[in-house]
Amino acid sequence: MAGTAGAALALLPVAASAHAQLVGSSPAPGAVLATLPATVDLYFTEPVTPAGRGISVYGPDGRLVSNGTARAQGVQLTVGLGAAMDGTYAVIWTVIAADTHPSRGEITFSVGHSSPVRGPGLGGGDVGLVSPIGLVLQSLGRWLHFAGFALGFGAATYALFVAGDPRPMRLAGAGVALLLVAEPLALFAQTASFDPAQTFDGDALTSALASSFGRVLGLRVAAAILLWAVLGALRQAPWLRWSIPALGGALALVDATAAHGTPALPQPLGLLLNALHVSAMGVWVGGLAAFAIAPSGGFGRVAAWSAGLLIVSGAALALLHFANPLQVMTTAYGEILLVKLPLVGAALYLAWRARRRWELAALVAVLAVAAVLVSLPPPR
Amino acid sequence: MRRIHYAWIVAAVTWFTLLAAAGFRSTPAVLIVPLQHEFGWSRATISIAVSINLMLFGLFAPFAGGLMERFGVRRVVVGALLTVSAGSGLTVFMHQPWQLDLLWGVVVGVGTGSMATVLAAIVANRWFVQRRGLVLGALTAAGATGQLIFLPALAWLAVNMGWRTAALVVASAALLGIPLVALFMRDRPADVGLRAYGATEADEPAPPLRNPVRAALGGLAMGARNRNFWLLAGSFFICGASTNGLIGTHLIPASIDHGMPEVTAASMLAFIGIFDVAGTMISGWLTDRLDSRWLLFWYYGLRGLSLLFLPYAFGMQYFGLFLFIVFYGLDWVATVPPTVALTADTFGRRNLGVVYGWIFASHQLGAAGAAFAAGAVRTYFGDYQLAFMTSGVLCLLAAGLVIRINRTRGQETVAAAPLPAASY
């Protein structure tokens, strides 16, 4: 099973870093032209697919003047224009990066003279290239996903391999439920990130599902359902327990394809590093929750190893995402990371003092911050 | 040398009947275009008849089970062959769309539905104790193969001799089957003074004669009270949705969408059919030896994974699709023998016909639902990705459902010899 998932993963087109950002456009932002060009061309940091129309251009009278859906060609996105009016045009772009992250933005240019910008606009207040409500929903969805991953795979692995006690297995069922709540939430987060008013719009939802995001979402739901199926089969076939950590690893790899890429590393290495980070998290957090139900002396060593792996892989990922140390202070990503580090420190301290309940609380908080972090564009 | 057990003769007659019934059922597929040319009816209009045909093929199954209990297998099959023959023959005179709906939809749908998978289940369970799964596998494979092997010949007839010739050939084939069935088919081993093949004790007594409609509805009531019924019907709904409904109807257009020539795409489906024969026979053989729940668990699990793989397979062109065809083809209807075995385990062999009839109706509802839904998804999304991934996830769900089936018998069943599957 894990082998098949791995083979499927090898086929995923994952390139570049994360969160497509606009690096250039024709016409340039703020340009004042003599005549309206035939097309608007946008250039991004990485290959993109249009979400919805991809590019919507609104004329000085507030009417949509772009023709249909934008065409994507690698990092370039193009749409034709059909209008002839002097004044300021608003260009709103909505794209999905290869790693499934949504992003949007707005530029303006003028023909003849500038005029007040009409058209719907983005409402302002964008954080990390998406609408604020979209960011909140994305973070919430990822938080539930992380928690579900930890309970579903981590707690079951602890129960089967460390404690040898079936009691924590009900946590695994709860983990499946959390995962199945998290994935639809992620879908609505995707549509809300582009336009909160279209969160439940049929076209927006279908467009999201038909994209690379839809594929990853399908694989995540599949992993949760497969875990549920294996949990049912365990009573009759104890040897199947090996498939639970294997399936967890496969899901961590799926998650890695939708996590921030690391352009400094070869792609498979970056994926493995990300998957390792998520897996170690699952073993530590899920094991801790299961420990509360069925304590076992073996947990200390497992927790120490997974915490160690977690910190080493996390540190490597953090270093790879910053081009220079100053970015820790100047980007939203850096600031959130500064919130995460003391929380991780607190969790480690509580682990060392064996205050298991507080340790778990601290880790749940770390997961929440990590969920925000993954939803923001990294500096690199 | 020992004489051949009469059970094998009954199995052979049933095998030919199922092969023919499947061929009759699938005939409208090759008539769509000729009818469109002659009468100028739209594809949607003609599709209504095909949908009615598909739905009745499934929904009539429990009533066919009831009819076979009341009137006997031989009479029901002879009646069904007459019905198909009349329905197919009369189409020669039609000139209005409602006549097509009535003849190909209702009449042929009911006729073929009476001979389909319920017949296989009843014959295998009444006549065989040993080799039951193998026989069931062979009979089921005949039903699946019949839908594929006659199509080229019928299409050739329709193109070169006109669709009326094709319809008349079907009508005569059904008529020719009648003497074969009337001469050799027997209802129960006791009718020829035998025990079921491999049986060590006398068969369950024939149940008292019941009103077929009441028997069918009684079977539903009995099933609805049992958790296993819902687990089996739910997983079989998914089975129908992910085979006949989705792949059977939409793999060819999806492949054409991805730039494959139509003939190549159609041959892919034929290859699925070939792997399916092997897969279903092996599945029947395994059902005689292993726990049916585990077989279904692996069938659904592998089918789910291969469907999840399909959107990526289109990206790899032929090699990826070949992998898909092998994995997917091997368990196209391999799910039937274990599902029948589990139904017999839970409800006893005397109730198998009607209860399995309802479970099969659920299969056809899934097929009809998925055929429609996948078409809608294609129209709306411009791509089948969502349809394939959803069915993949549903198959994994089915794997989780079947493994939760409880093997202890329900209270409604009479004590009977344990099935081979239960002796594992």
mmCIF file of C-alpha atoms in Angstrom, chain A residues 1 4 8 11-12 202-203 206-207 209-212 214-216 218-219 221-223 225-226 228-233 236-237 239-240, chain B residues 291 293-294 297-298 301-302 305-306 308-309 311-313 316 380-381 383 385-386 389 392-394 396-401 403-405:
data_model
loop_
_atom_site.group_PDB
_atom_site.id
_atom_site.type_symbol
_atom_site.label_atom_id
_atom_site.label_comp_id
_atom_site.label_asym_id
_atom_site.label_seq_id
_atom_site.Cartn_x
_atom_site.Cartn_y
_atom_site.Cartn_z
ATOM 1 C CA MET A 1 0.000 0.000 0.000
ATOM 2 C CA THR A 4 1.817 2.250 -4.336
ATOM 3 C CA ALA A 8 2.162 7.730 -7.151
ATOM 4 C CA LEU A 11 4.887 11.183 -10.347
ATOM 5 C CA LEU A 12 3.742 14.362 -8.631
ATOM 6 C CA GLY A 202 -19.829 25.761 -7.177
ATOM 7 C CA ASP A 203 -17.461 26.952 -9.895
ATOM 8 C CA THR A 206 -14.907 22.567 -8.750
ATOM 9 C CA SER A 207 -11.961 24.556 -10.044
ATOM 10 C CA LEU A 209 -10.906 20.189 -6.919
ATOM 11 C CA ALA A 210 -9.771 19.857 -10.524
ATOM 12 C CA SER A 211 -6.363 21.360 -9.690
ATOM 13 C CA SER A 212 -3.266 19.781 -8.135
ATOM 14 C CA GLY A 214 -7.740 18.450 -5.555
ATOM 15 C CA ARG A 215 -5.374 15.534 -6.161
ATOM 16 C CA VAL A 216 -3.537 16.029 -2.888
ATOM 17 C CA GLY A 218 -8.061 13.158 -2.592
ATOM 18 C CA LEU A 219 -4.915 11.329 -1.468
ATOM 19 C CA VAL A 221 -8.878 11.611 2.354
ATOM 20 C CA ALA A 222 -7.828 8.242 0.912
ATOM 21 C CA ALA A 223 -5.118 7.865 3.575
ATOM 22 C CA ILE A 225 -10.176 6.106 4.973
ATOM 23 C CA LEU A 226 -7.475 3.487 4.454
ATOM 24 C CA TRP A 228 -10.016 3.373 9.106
ATOM 25 C CA ALA A 229 -10.134 0.216 7.005
ATOM 26 C CA VAL A 230 -6.881 -1.094 8.518
ATOM 27 C CA LEU A 231 -8.104 -0.330 12.053
ATOM 28 C CA GLY A 232 -11.098 -2.565 11.337
ATOM 29 C CA ALA A 233 -8.854 -5.323 9.976
ATOM 30 C CA GLN A 236 -8.221 -10.409 12.743
ATOM 31 C CA ALA A 237 -4.780 -9.759 11.324
ATOM 32 C CA TRP A 239 0.481 -8.453 11.375
ATOM 33 C CA LEU A 240 -1.252 -5.635 9.485
ATOM 34 C CA ASP B 291 -12.185 -15.882 4.440
ATOM 35 C CA ARG B 293 -14.111 -10.742 4.089
ATOM 36 C CA TRP B 294 -10.379 -10.685 3.565
ATOM 37 C CA PHE B 297 -10.869 -6.238 1.735
ATOM 38 C CA TRP B 298 -7.983 -6.735 -0.684
ATOM 39 C CA GLY B 301 -8.357 -1.865 -1.372
ATOM 40 C CA LEU B 302 -6.407 -2.595 -4.567
ATOM 41 C CA LEU B 305 -5.545 2.408 -5.037
ATOM 42 C CA SER B 306 -5.589 1.724 -8.789
ATOM 43 C CA LEU B 308 -6.418 6.869 -7.239
ATOM 44 C CA PHE B 309 -3.473 6.091 -9.499
ATOM 45 C CA PRO B 311 -5.211 10.400 -12.969
ATOM 46 C CA TYR B 312 -1.433 9.930 -12.796
ATOM 47 C CA ALA B 313 -1.564 6.992 -15.227
ATOM 48 C CA MET B 316 2.322 8.290 -18.275
ATOM 49 C CA TYR B 380 -19.015 20.488 -15.321
ATOM 50 C CA PHE B 381 -15.260 20.115 -14.705
ATOM 51 C CA ASP B 383 -12.062 16.484 -16.614
ATOM 52 C CA GLN B 385 -10.103 13.627 -12.129
ATOM 53 C CA LEU B 386 -12.680 14.187 -9.397
ATOM 54 C CA MET B 389 -10.440 10.056 -7.166
ATOM 55 C CA GLY B 392 -10.983 5.439 -5.434
ATOM 56 C CA VAL B 393 -11.724 6.829 -1.979
ATOM 57 C CA LEU B 394 -15.131 5.096 -1.989
ATOM 58 C CA LEU B 396 -11.188 2.181 0.250
ATOM 59 C CA LEU B 397 -14.316 2.922 2.274
ATOM 60 C CA ALA B 398 -15.806 -0.340 0.974
ATOM 61 C CA ALA B 399 -12.653 -2.166 2.152
ATOM 62 C CA GLY B 400 -13.304 -0.761 5.614
ATOM 63 C CA LEU B 401 -16.969 -1.797 5.455
ATOM 64 C CA ILE B 403 -13.816 -6.090 7.067
ATOM 65 C CA ARG B 404 -16.358 -5.077 9.723
ATOM 66 C CA ILE B 405 -18.825 -7.776 8.643
#
